[in-house]
Short mmCIF file of C-alpha atoms in Angstrom, two decimals:
data_model
loop_
_atom_site.label_atom_id
_atom_site.label_comp_id
_atom_site.label_asym_id
_atom_site.label_seq_id
_atom_site.Cartn_x
_atom_site.Cartn_y
_atom_site.Cartn_z
CA MET J 997 163.02 95.18 -15.56
CA LYS J 998 160.00 94.53 -13.39
CA LYS J 999 158.12 91.45 -14.52
CA ILE J 1000 154.35 91.82 -14.77
CA PHE J 1001 152.29 89.30 -16.70
CA LEU J 1002 149.29 90.34 -18.74
CA ASN J 1003 145.98 89.71 -17.09
CA ILE J 1004 143.88 87.63 -19.46
CA THR J 1005 140.75 87.45 -17.34
CA PHE J 1006 137.71 89.36 -18.42
CA ILE J 1007 135.51 91.60 -16.33
CA PHE J 1008 132.26 92.47 -18.04
CA LEU J 1009 130.53 95.76 -17.36
CA ILE J 1010 126.93 96.71 -18.00
CA GLY J 1011 126.00 98.25 -21.37
CA CYS J 1012 125.33 101.92 -21.89
CA THR J 1013 121.56 101.83 -21.63
CA LYS J 1014 121.58 99.83 -18.41
CA PHE J 1015 124.02 101.75 -16.24
CA LYS J 1016 123.83 104.14 -13.36
CA MET J 1017 126.09 107.14 -13.58
CA ILE J 1018 129.45 106.23 -12.06
CA ASN J 1019 130.21 109.79 -11.08
CA GLU J 1020 127.72 112.61 -10.77
CA VAL J 1021 128.57 115.64 -12.89
CA ASN J 1022 130.42 118.26 -10.91
CA SER J 1023 128.42 121.38 -10.16
CA ASN J 1024 131.04 123.52 -11.88
CA GLU J 1025 131.71 121.79 -15.18
CA GLU J 1026 134.29 124.32 -16.30
CA THR J 1027 136.69 122.95 -13.67
CA ARG J 1028 136.77 119.56 -15.39
CA LEU J 1029 139.22 118.85 -18.19
CA ASN J 1030 138.00 118.20 -21.71
CA VAL J 1031 139.63 115.68 -24.02
CA LEU J 1032 140.50 116.18 -27.69
CA LEU J 1033 141.71 112.96 -29.30
CA ILE J 1034 143.29 113.17 -32.77
CA SER J 1035 143.73 109.78 -34.46
CA ILE J 1036 145.79 109.46 -37.64
CA ASP J 1037 145.89 106.42 -39.89
CA ASP J 1038 149.10 104.77 -41.16
CA LEU J 1039 151.41 107.61 -40.06
CA LYS J 1040 154.87 106.28 -39.32
CA ASP J 1041 157.62 108.26 -37.58
CA TRP J 1042 158.05 110.58 -40.58
CA VAL J 1043 157.29 113.78 -38.72
CA GLY J 1044 159.74 116.54 -37.90
CA PHE J 1045 160.06 115.98 -34.16
CA LEU J 1046 160.89 112.28 -34.61
CA ASN J 1047 163.39 112.68 -37.47
CA GLY J 1048 162.18 109.43 -39.01
CA TYR J 1049 162.68 110.63 -42.57
CA GLU J 1050 166.22 111.49 -43.62
CA GLY J 1051 165.06 114.36 -45.79
CA ARG J 1052 162.81 117.25 -44.93
CA VAL J 1053 159.19 116.55 -44.04
CA HIS J 1054 156.75 119.43 -43.65
CA THR J 1055 154.81 118.85 -40.42
CA PRO J 1056 154.83 122.27 -38.69
CA ASN J 1057 151.52 121.79 -36.88
CA ILE J 1058 152.31 118.38 -35.42
CA ASP J 1059 155.77 119.64 -34.48
CA LYS J 1060 154.28 122.69 -32.79
CA LEU J 1061 152.02 120.47 -30.71
CA ALA J 1062 155.07 118.34 -29.85
CA SER J 1063 156.89 121.44 -28.62
CA GLU J 1064 153.94 122.42 -26.43
CA GLY J 1065 153.17 119.04 -24.89
CA VAL J 1066 155.13 115.91 -24.01
CA ALA J 1067 156.42 114.35 -27.24
CA PHE J 1068 157.10 110.63 -26.92
CA THR J 1069 160.02 109.55 -29.08
CA ASN J 1070 159.77 105.83 -28.32
CA ALA J 1071 156.03 105.29 -28.74
CA HIS J 1072 154.60 102.21 -30.42
CA THR J 1073 151.27 100.85 -31.50
CA ALA J 1074 149.65 97.94 -29.66
CA ALA J 1075 149.05 96.12 -32.97
CA THR J 1076 150.21 96.72 -36.52
CA VAL J 1077 146.84 96.36 -38.24
CA CYS J 1078 144.11 99.02 -38.13
CA CYS J 1079 141.23 97.24 -36.43
CA PRO J 1080 143.12 95.41 -33.63
CA SER J 1081 145.25 98.50 -33.04
CA ARG J 1082 142.20 100.70 -32.56
CA ASN J 1083 140.41 98.05 -30.52
CA SER J 1084 143.38 97.83 -28.15
CA PHE J 1085 143.50 101.62 -27.86
CA MET J 1086 139.76 102.02 -27.28
CA LEU J 1087 139.31 99.02 -24.97
CA GLY J 1088 142.61 99.43 -23.14
CA LYS J 1089 143.30 95.73 -23.64
CA ARG J 1090 145.73 93.74 -25.73
CA GLY J 1091 144.83 91.17 -28.32
CA ALA J 1092 146.40 88.57 -26.06
CA THR J 1093 143.64 89.41 -23.59
CA THR J 1094 140.68 89.79 -25.95
CA GLY J 1095 141.46 87.54 -28.91
CA LEU J 1096 140.86 90.51 -31.25
CA TYR J 1097 143.71 90.06 -33.70
CA ASN J 1098 142.52 91.02 -37.18
CA ASN J 1099 140.27 93.23 -39.29
CA ASN J 1100 137.66 90.50 -39.68
CA GLN J 1101 136.36 90.65 -36.09
CA TRP J 1102 133.72 92.85 -34.46
CA TRP J 1103 134.50 93.78 -30.86
CA LYS J 1104 130.91 94.71 -30.03
CA ALA J 1105 129.52 91.44 -31.36
CA VAL J 1106 131.81 89.26 -29.24
CA TYR J 1107 132.06 91.52 -26.17
CA PRO J 1108 128.70 93.31 -26.01
CA ASN J 1109 129.27 94.45 -22.41
CA GLU J 1110 132.74 95.93 -22.92
CA ILE J 1111 132.95 99.66 -22.23
CA PRO J 1112 135.35 101.41 -24.63
CA LEU J 1113 137.12 104.68 -23.87
CA PRO J 1114 134.52 107.15 -25.21
CA GLN J 1115 131.63 105.30 -23.61
CA TYR J 1116 133.45 105.23 -20.26
CA PHE J 1117 133.72 109.00 -20.40
CA LYS J 1118 130.07 109.16 -21.40
CA GLN J 1119 129.15 107.19 -18.29
CA ASN J 1120 131.18 109.60 -16.20
CA GLY J 1121 129.31 112.74 -17.16
CA TYR J 1122 131.05 113.73 -20.40
CA TYR J 1123 129.40 114.68 -23.65
CA VAL J 1124 131.07 112.38 -26.17
CA ALA J 1125 131.31 113.23 -29.87
CA GLY J 1126 133.35 112.02 -32.79
CA ALA J 1127 134.12 112.36 -36.48
CA GLY J 1128 136.12 110.40 -39.04
CA LYS J 1129 138.04 107.21 -38.28
CA ASN J 1130 138.43 106.45 -34.59
CA PHE J 1131 137.39 102.83 -34.34
CA HIS J 1132 138.02 100.91 -37.56
CA HIS J 1133 136.14 102.48 -40.46
CA THR J 1134 134.24 99.50 -41.85
CA PRO J 1135 130.61 98.91 -40.84
CA GLY J 1136 130.08 97.26 -37.47
CA ASN J 1137 133.09 98.65 -35.61
CA ASN J 1138 131.72 101.96 -34.35
CA PRO J 1139 128.52 101.24 -32.38
CA PRO J 1140 126.27 104.21 -31.54
CA CYS J 1141 126.37 103.16 -27.88
CA SER J 1142 129.85 104.68 -27.67
CA TRP J 1143 128.81 108.23 -28.54
CA ASP J 1144 126.34 111.02 -27.89
CA GLU J 1145 126.95 112.46 -31.35
CA TYR J 1146 128.90 111.36 -34.41
CA GLN J 1147 129.44 113.70 -37.34
CA ASP J 1148 125.93 114.91 -38.13
CA GLN J 1149 124.37 111.56 -37.21
CA VAL J 1150 121.09 111.62 -35.30
CA PHE J 1151 120.98 108.38 -33.31
CA ASP J 1152 117.20 108.13 -33.43
CA ASP J 1153 117.59 107.71 -37.18
CA THR J 1154 119.37 104.85 -38.95
CA TRP J 1155 123.10 104.57 -38.38
CA ASN J 1156 124.58 105.03 -41.83
CA PHE J 1157 126.06 102.00 -43.52
CA SER J 1158 129.49 103.60 -43.67
CA ASP J 1159 129.53 103.95 -39.86
CA TRP J 1160 130.55 107.53 -40.39
CA SER J 1161 127.42 109.54 -41.03
CA THR J 1162 126.10 111.23 -44.12
CA GLU J 1163 126.11 109.92 -47.67
CA ARG J 1164 128.20 112.88 -48.75
CA TYR J 1165 130.98 111.93 -46.37
CA PHE J 1166 130.69 108.30 -47.36
CA LEU J 1167 131.36 109.14 -50.99
CA THR J 1168 134.09 111.75 -50.68
CA TYR J 1169 136.80 109.25 -49.79
CA GLY J 1170 136.67 107.99 -53.35
CA TYR J 1171 137.64 104.39 -52.75
CA ARG J 1172 134.49 102.98 -51.14
CA GLY J 1173 130.82 103.06 -51.92
CA PRO J 1174 128.91 103.01 -55.21
CA MET J 1175 131.78 104.39 -57.26
CA ASN J 1176 133.67 103.06 -60.25
CA LYS J 1177 137.00 101.68 -59.05
CA TYR J 1178 138.62 102.90 -62.23
CA PRO J 1179 137.06 106.13 -63.48
CA ASP J 1180 138.76 107.75 -66.45
CA TRP J 1181 141.40 109.39 -64.31
CA LYS J 1182 142.36 106.27 -62.36
CA PRO J 1183 144.91 104.89 -61.71
CA LEU J 1184 146.85 108.11 -61.55
CA ASN J 1185 150.11 106.26 -60.92
CA LYS J 1186 149.60 104.15 -64.08
CA ILE J 1187 150.19 100.91 -62.11
CA LYS J 1188 146.83 99.19 -62.35
CA SER J 1189 148.15 95.94 -60.87
CA LEU J 1190 148.39 97.64 -57.45
CA GLY J 1191 144.61 97.81 -57.30
CA SER J 1192 142.30 100.69 -56.56
CA GLU J 1193 143.69 101.37 -53.09
CA GLY J 1194 147.31 101.30 -54.25
CA ASP J 1195 146.89 104.43 -56.33
CA TRP J 1196 148.37 107.87 -55.69
CA GLY J 1197 148.22 111.35 -57.15
CA PRO J 1198 146.02 114.48 -57.07
CA ILE J 1199 142.46 113.76 -58.17
CA PRO J 1200 141.54 116.00 -61.14
CA ASN J 1201 139.02 118.78 -60.50
CA LYS J 1202 138.69 117.98 -56.81
CA ASN J 1203 138.64 120.85 -54.33
CA ASP J 1204 140.19 120.64 -50.88
CA GLN J 1205 136.80 120.77 -49.19
CA ASP J 1206 135.68 117.65 -51.04
CA TYR J 1207 138.10 115.40 -49.21
CA GLY J 1208 136.56 113.35 -46.42
CA ASP J 1209 139.21 114.35 -43.89
CA VAL J 1210 138.44 118.01 -44.46
CA TYR J 1211 134.78 117.29 -43.87
CA ALA J 1212 135.54 115.46 -40.60
CA VAL J 1213 137.76 118.30 -39.41
CA ASN J 1214 135.01 120.78 -40.23
CA PHE J 1215 132.74 118.91 -37.81
CA THR J 1216 135.48 119.06 -35.16
CA LYS J 1217 136.00 122.79 -35.61
CA ASP J 1218 132.27 123.48 -35.50
CA PHE J 1219 131.97 121.45 -32.31
CA LEU J 1220 134.67 123.54 -30.65
CA LYS J 1221 132.82 126.75 -31.50
CA LYS J 1222 129.74 125.68 -29.58
CA LYS J 1223 128.93 126.14 -25.93
CA HIS J 1224 128.86 122.86 -24.04
CA LEU J 1225 127.16 122.42 -20.70
CA LYS J 1226 129.18 119.30 -19.89
CA PRO J 1227 132.88 118.58 -20.21
CA PHE J 1228 133.46 116.90 -23.55
CA PHE J 1229 135.38 114.02 -25.03
CA LEU J 1230 135.88 114.82 -28.73
CA ALA J 1231 137.52 112.30 -31.05
CA SER J 1232 138.60 113.41 -34.51
CA GLY J 1233 139.94 110.70 -36.80
CA ILE J 1234 142.01 111.59 -39.89
CA TYR J 1235 142.10 108.90 -42.57
CA LYS J 1236 145.20 109.89 -44.52
CA PRO J 1237 147.98 108.92 -45.05
CA HIS J 1238 146.13 105.65 -45.52
CA LEU J 1239 146.05 104.53 -49.14
CA PRO J 1240 145.13 105.67 -51.73
CA TRP J 1241 147.45 108.66 -51.52
CA HIS J 1242 145.07 111.09 -53.21
CA VAL J 1243 145.72 114.62 -51.98
CA PRO J 1244 145.75 118.02 -53.75
CA GLN J 1245 148.62 118.91 -56.10
CA LYS J 1246 149.99 121.62 -53.82
CA TYR J 1247 151.19 118.96 -51.36
CA TYR J 1248 153.05 117.10 -54.10
CA ASP J 1249 154.71 120.35 -55.12
CA MET J 1250 156.29 120.58 -51.66
CA TYR J 1251 158.34 117.44 -52.37
CA PRO J 1252 160.22 117.66 -55.68
CA LEU J 1253 161.17 114.22 -56.95
CA GLU J 1254 164.85 115.12 -57.15
CA GLU J 1255 164.84 115.77 -53.40
CA ILE J 1256 163.19 112.51 -52.39
CA ILE J 1257 165.40 110.24 -50.30
CA ILE J 1258 164.86 106.48 -50.52
CA PRO J 1259 165.33 104.81 -47.10
CA PRO J 1260 168.52 102.74 -46.86
CA LYS J 1261 168.40 98.98 -47.40
CA ILE J 1262 170.89 96.14 -47.42
CA ASP J 1263 170.96 93.00 -49.51
CA ASN J 1264 170.08 89.71 -47.80
CA ASP J 1265 168.38 91.51 -44.93
CA LEU J 1266 166.02 88.56 -44.48
CA ASP J 1267 168.72 85.92 -44.17
CA ASP J 1268 168.97 86.01 -40.37
CA LEU J 1269 165.22 85.93 -39.75
CA PRO J 1270 163.22 82.92 -38.58
CA ASN J 1271 160.73 81.54 -41.07
CA ILE J 1272 157.74 83.43 -39.65
CA GLY J 1273 159.65 86.71 -39.88
CA LYS J 1274 160.49 85.98 -43.50
CA ILE J 1275 156.86 85.18 -44.25
CA LEU J 1276 155.70 88.48 -42.75
CA ALA J 1277 158.24 90.38 -44.82
CA ILE J 1278 157.47 88.57 -48.07
CA LYS J 1279 153.70 88.67 -47.57
CA ARG J 1280 153.46 92.26 -48.79
CA SER J 1281 156.64 92.36 -50.86
CA SER J 1282 154.92 92.09 -54.24
CA ASP J 1283 153.72 95.70 -54.14
CA TYR J 1284 157.23 96.85 -53.28
CA PHE J 1285 158.80 95.03 -56.22
CA THR J 1286 156.00 96.14 -58.56
CA ILE J 1287 156.65 99.78 -57.66
CA LYS J 1288 160.42 99.31 -57.77
CA ASN J 1289 160.37 97.57 -61.14
CA SER J 1290 158.16 100.37 -62.46
CA GLY J 1291 160.86 102.85 -61.49
CA LYS J 1292 158.45 104.70 -59.20
CA ILE J 1293 159.81 104.25 -55.69
CA LYS J 1294 160.52 107.97 -55.41
CA ASN J 1295 157.06 108.78 -56.77
CA ALA J 1296 155.45 106.58 -54.14
CA ILE J 1297 157.50 108.12 -51.33
CA GLN J 1298 156.63 111.56 -52.65
CA ALA J 1299 152.95 110.63 -52.48
CA TYR J 1300 153.27 109.35 -48.92
CA LEU J 1301 155.05 112.56 -47.86
CA ALA J 1302 152.45 114.69 -49.62
CA SER J 1303 149.72 112.83 -47.75
CA ILE J 1304 151.53 113.42 -44.45
CA THR J 1305 151.64 117.16 -45.03
CA PHE J 1306 147.97 117.14 -46.03
CA VAL J 1307 147.30 115.46 -42.67
CA ASP J 1308 149.43 118.02 -40.87
CA ASP J 1309 147.31 120.81 -42.34
CA GLN J 1310 144.18 119.10 -40.99
CA VAL J 1311 145.81 118.80 -37.56
CA GLY J 1312 146.61 122.50 -37.77
CA ARG J 1313 142.98 123.32 -38.54
CA ILE J 1314 141.84 121.34 -35.49
CA LEU J 1315 144.41 122.91 -33.18
CA GLY J 1316 143.64 126.36 -34.57
CA GLY J 1317 139.98 125.80 -33.81
CA LEU J 1318 140.82 124.75 -30.27
CA GLU J 1319 143.09 127.75 -29.75
CA LYS J 1320 140.31 130.14 -30.79
CA SER J 1321 137.76 128.44 -28.57
CA LYS J 1322 136.94 128.97 -24.91
CA TYR J 1323 138.31 125.48 -24.23
CA SER J 1324 141.96 126.06 -25.11
CA LYS J 1325 143.14 126.23 -21.49
CA ASN J 1326 141.29 123.24 -20.07
CA THR J 1327 141.52 120.60 -22.81
CA ILE J 1328 143.87 117.62 -22.93
CA VAL J 1329 145.11 117.03 -26.47
CA ILE J 1330 146.29 113.58 -27.54
CA LEU J 1331 147.65 112.83 -31.01
CA TRP J 1332 148.52 109.30 -32.09
CA SER J 1333 148.75 107.03 -35.14
CA ASP J 1334 147.43 103.49 -35.30
CA HIS J 1335 150.67 102.03 -36.70
CA GLY J 1336 153.65 102.72 -38.94
CA TRP J 1337 154.37 101.75 -42.53
CA HIS J 1338 157.10 100.00 -44.52
CA LEU J 1339 158.35 101.65 -47.71
CA GLY J 1340 160.72 98.91 -48.77
CA SER J 1341 162.59 98.01 -45.59
CA LYS J 1342 163.00 94.24 -45.43
CA ASP J 1343 161.47 94.19 -48.95
CA HIS J 1344 158.09 94.96 -47.33
CA TRP J 1345 155.42 97.46 -48.35
CA HIS J 1346 152.49 98.23 -46.04
CA LYS J 1347 152.17 97.44 -42.31
CA GLY J 1348 151.68 94.13 -40.49
CA THR J 1349 155.14 93.34 -39.10
CA LEU J 1350 156.78 93.61 -35.67
CA TRP J 1351 159.76 95.76 -36.70
CA GLU J 1352 160.32 99.42 -35.96
CA GLU J 1353 159.01 100.62 -39.33
CA SER J 1354 155.62 99.15 -38.54
CA THR J 1355 155.39 99.80 -34.78
CA ARG J 1356 156.86 103.26 -34.15
CA ILE J 1357 154.36 106.11 -34.25
CA PRO J 1358 154.01 109.82 -33.45
CA PHE J 1359 152.45 110.24 -30.01
CA ILE J 1360 151.94 113.49 -28.11
CA ILE J 1361 150.04 114.39 -24.94
CA LYS J 1362 149.46 118.03 -24.07
CA ALA J 1363 147.80 118.27 -20.68
CA PRO J 1364 146.96 121.72 -19.26
CA ASN J 1365 149.63 123.03 -16.87
CA SER J 1366 151.63 119.80 -16.97
CA ASP J 1367 155.20 120.29 -15.72
CA GLY J 1368 156.60 118.17 -18.53
CA ASN J 1369 155.11 120.20 -21.38
CA GLY J 1370 157.71 121.31 -23.90
CA ASN J 1371 159.91 118.25 -23.34
CA LYS J 1372 160.51 114.93 -25.05
CA CYS J 1373 160.07 111.61 -23.32
CA HIS J 1374 162.29 108.74 -24.43
CA ARG J 1375 160.63 106.04 -22.33
CA PRO J 1376 159.01 103.16 -24.27
CA VAL J 1377 155.22 103.38 -24.27
CA ASP J 1378 152.39 101.74 -26.18
CA MET J 1379 148.79 102.73 -26.77
CA VAL J 1380 146.97 100.54 -24.24
CA ASN J 1381 148.35 103.03 -21.70
CA VAL J 1382 146.19 105.88 -22.98
CA PHE J 1383 142.93 104.69 -21.39
CA PRO J 1384 144.24 104.54 -17.79
CA THR J 1385 146.21 107.75 -18.29
CA LEU J 1386 143.19 109.73 -19.43
CA ILE J 1387 140.95 108.59 -16.60
CA SER J 1388 143.74 109.51 -14.19
CA LEU J 1389 144.21 112.98 -15.69
CA CYS J 1390 140.46 113.60 -15.68
CA LYS J 1391 140.05 112.24 -12.13
CA ILE J 1392 137.56 109.59 -13.17
CA ASP J 1393 137.16 106.41 -11.13
CA PRO J 1394 139.73 103.80 -12.21
CA LYS J 1395 138.64 100.96 -14.46
CA ASP J 1396 140.37 97.96 -12.96
CA ASP J 1397 140.29 95.52 -15.90
CA LEU J 1398 142.68 97.44 -18.18
CA ASP J 1399 146.02 96.08 -19.42
CA GLY J 1400 147.85 99.40 -19.62
CA TYR J 1401 149.62 101.66 -17.13
CA ASP J 1402 149.04 105.25 -16.08
CA MET J 1403 151.61 107.49 -17.80
CA SER J 1404 150.80 110.59 -15.75
CA SER J 1405 154.22 110.54 -14.07
CA LEU J 1406 155.88 110.91 -17.49
CA LEU J 1407 153.81 114.02 -18.15
CA THR J 1408 155.08 115.56 -14.92
CA ASN J 1409 158.67 114.41 -15.42
CA PRO J 1410 159.45 112.79 -18.79
CA ASP J 1411 162.67 111.36 -17.33
CA SER J 1412 161.02 109.69 -14.34
CA ASN J 1413 161.36 105.96 -13.76
CA TRP J 1414 159.25 103.81 -16.04
CA ASN J 1415 159.49 100.05 -15.63
CA TYR J 1416 157.42 98.94 -18.60
CA PRO J 1417 158.32 98.21 -22.23
CA ALA J 1418 156.21 98.97 -25.28
CA ILE J 1419 154.41 95.84 -26.44
CA THR J 1420 153.10 95.29 -29.96
CA GLU J 1421 151.23 92.32 -31.40
CA PHE J 1422 150.47 90.99 -34.84
CA GLY J 1423 148.16 88.00 -34.82
CA GLU J 1424 147.92 85.34 -32.16
CA GLY J 1425 151.17 84.60 -30.37
CA ASN J 1426 153.40 87.07 -32.20
CA MET J 1427 154.72 89.88 -30.02
CA SER J 1428 157.39 92.57 -29.96
CA VAL J 1429 158.82 93.92 -26.70
CA ARG J 1430 160.52 97.30 -27.15
CA SER J 1431 162.60 98.81 -24.35
CA GLU J 1432 164.75 101.94 -24.56
CA ASN J 1433 167.63 100.21 -26.31
CA TRP J 1434 166.37 96.84 -27.50
CA ARG J 1435 163.68 95.17 -29.56
CA TYR J 1436 162.83 91.55 -28.80
CA ILE J 1437 160.40 89.59 -31.00
CA ARG J 1438 158.80 86.26 -30.12
CA TYR J 1439 156.74 84.45 -32.74
CA SER J 1440 153.97 81.94 -32.21
CA ASP J 1441 156.30 79.01 -32.95
CA GLY J 1442 158.81 80.16 -30.31
CA SER J 1443 161.32 81.61 -32.78
CA GLU J 1444 162.93 84.90 -31.83
CA GLU J 1445 164.69 88.05 -32.94
CA LEU J 1446 166.69 90.62 -30.97
CA TYR J 1447 168.01 93.99 -32.15
CA ASP J 1448 170.31 96.58 -30.61
CA MET J 1449 168.26 99.66 -31.46
CA LYS J 1450 170.95 102.09 -30.35
CA ASN J 1451 173.63 100.74 -32.67
CA ASP J 1452 171.44 99.06 -35.29
CA PRO J 1453 168.41 101.35 -35.78
CA TYR J 1454 167.46 99.71 -39.10
CA GLU J 1455 167.35 96.25 -37.49
CA TRP J 1456 169.76 94.73 -39.96
CA LYS J 1457 171.42 92.27 -37.55
CA ASN J 1458 169.45 89.76 -35.53
CA ILE J 1459 171.62 89.04 -32.47
CA VAL J 1460 169.24 86.74 -30.60
CA ASN J 1461 171.70 83.82 -30.80
CA ASP J 1462 174.66 85.76 -29.40
CA LYS J 1463 175.45 84.21 -26.03
CA ILE J 1464 176.29 87.55 -24.46
CA MET J 1465 172.71 88.63 -25.19
CA THR J 1466 171.12 85.88 -23.07
CA ASN J 1467 170.26 88.13 -20.13
CA VAL J 1468 168.81 90.82 -22.39
CA LYS J 1469 166.72 88.23 -24.22
CA ASP J 1470 165.45 86.65 -21.01
CA ASP J 1471 164.60 90.01 -19.48
CA HIS J 1472 162.49 90.98 -22.47
CA SER J 1473 160.92 87.57 -23.05
CA SER J 1474 159.48 87.67 -19.51
CA TRP J 1475 156.92 90.17 -20.81
CA VAL J 1476 155.48 87.70 -23.29
CA PRO J 1477 152.36 86.07 -21.81
CA LYS J 1478 152.40 82.32 -21.28
CA VAL J 1479 148.95 82.06 -22.85
CA PHE J 1480 147.34 84.09 -25.62
CA LYS J 1481 143.58 84.33 -25.88
CA SER J 1482 142.39 82.27 -28.85
CA PRO J 1483 141.00 84.37 -31.71
CA VAL J 1484 137.34 85.21 -31.18
CA ILE J 1485 134.84 84.36 -33.91
CA GLY J 1486 134.85 86.50 -37.02
CA LYS J 1487 132.26 88.51 -38.91
CA ASN J 1488 130.94 85.50 -40.82
CA ALA J 1489 129.52 84.16 -37.55
CA PHE J 1490 127.03 87.04 -37.42
CA TYR J 1491 124.29 88.63 -39.40
CA PHE J 1492 124.85 92.38 -39.14
CA ASP J 1493 122.12 94.88 -39.94
CA PRO J 1494 123.93 98.17 -40.64
CA TYR J 1495 120.74 100.21 -40.63
CA LYS J 1496 119.45 99.01 -37.26
CA TYR J 1497 123.01 98.42 -36.04
CA THR J 1498 122.33 94.98 -34.61
CA PHE J 1499 124.25 91.72 -34.63
CA LEU J 1500 122.70 88.25 -34.66
CA ASN J 1501 124.91 85.26 -33.90
CA ARG J 1502 124.00 82.80 -36.63
CA LYS J 1503 124.68 79.77 -34.41
CA SER J 1504 123.57 80.76 -30.90
CA LYS J 1505 120.91 83.25 -32.08
CA ASP J 1506 122.18 85.74 -29.49
CA PHE J 1507 121.09 89.25 -30.40
CA ILE J 1508 123.25 92.32 -29.75
CA ASP J 1509 121.98 95.86 -30.18
CA GLY J 1510 124.73 98.34 -30.98
CA HIS J 1511 122.73 101.12 -29.32
CA GLU J 1512 122.99 99.39 -25.92
#
């Protein structure tokens, strides 16, 4: 495998209000490709085209898109936590390069001159709009500078505290905002110790249109109905199947409890792990044992599956809107998830590990007239590759400070040579390197794991100490950088004004305006 070390230098670009247009808009805008980006939260490989679930999962719309584009079967997130995953995707840079490792950091506050994916398209003549969760959803992660329009938000007005637009949308998620954590109907799963987010079930007397994801998709569909004078970059973020798993009853009805299949496990699965691996597994094991001891593992899996099919319906609404629009023939569609999810494997519940359950995601690219459309690609890829791939497909000037690689060749021929693994991080110094047949994990203390993914898909046997595996281990370990960027300062280092969307460094007194 070709050895290429991560570049950990930083090249700062000028902010969005102080730039000159990199490329002038073409005289005939209809010749330029549009981009439709569909981001899904917490969706593991439990979709039909990936066969991640051993039972039947109802994802006809995602599977249809997979059959029409290039469906990547060995795709992995760049980080197994929401905020660093989305930062890596949007900035095209790994945590090892930026020091953005956790949910308690603001990329704009520490790198005010970084140009994320939507803003780069904005600088290159695109009209850039978004809805729902694209960057991380908490305030301070989605600066107005990145967009021309964001779900009903007028940028001359205050940027709503939720980072997502109107008060109505802010409230319809049901787990944030000025709402009672435990109204009369909650918790629906009767396990109050899991907390407000750990709940699942259909919310009483709630119509489909009241769900925040439906509202975000409505914005996306309305956008596609309009006439646009520029090529567009449209990002639509779907929040489910993130917890809580509150979706309408009809989706639960599609998964009878007696048909639910619990993923296989083995006893003593943690015995051959280094201490850090054991800590990661145990860290979120309490929820698993709480649910198991309550006799509700099947109920929880049912809720996760119901949420997946709810998401699939929203994807279908977006794709249906695109198909009916004038943009159906000249729009690149990308669908991805920010990370996977454990449902008991290695006694873990949630995300935040470096094993397959947490890293493997659905990922599809449908580019107009691409020779590879309708095929699957089994090459290992991760999400920092999306930024360079999109600017290549759209014939935008390259951005030379990105960590990823252009995947265009895989869209032309999914079986073409590809000399790069999929790399995933979790925190400083912890990294997984996934090739076609192997997963290698290096932790911050130097401890390691190695799995034969072809013969041991559940990662039950750590073979890193087998002498015959030395060459495989060395080949994969060469992708781990010698130096990781230290974690950048966290949110507590700043005063953030969500209404003016500004950051003030409490120590240096540096002032950052999120509109610039």
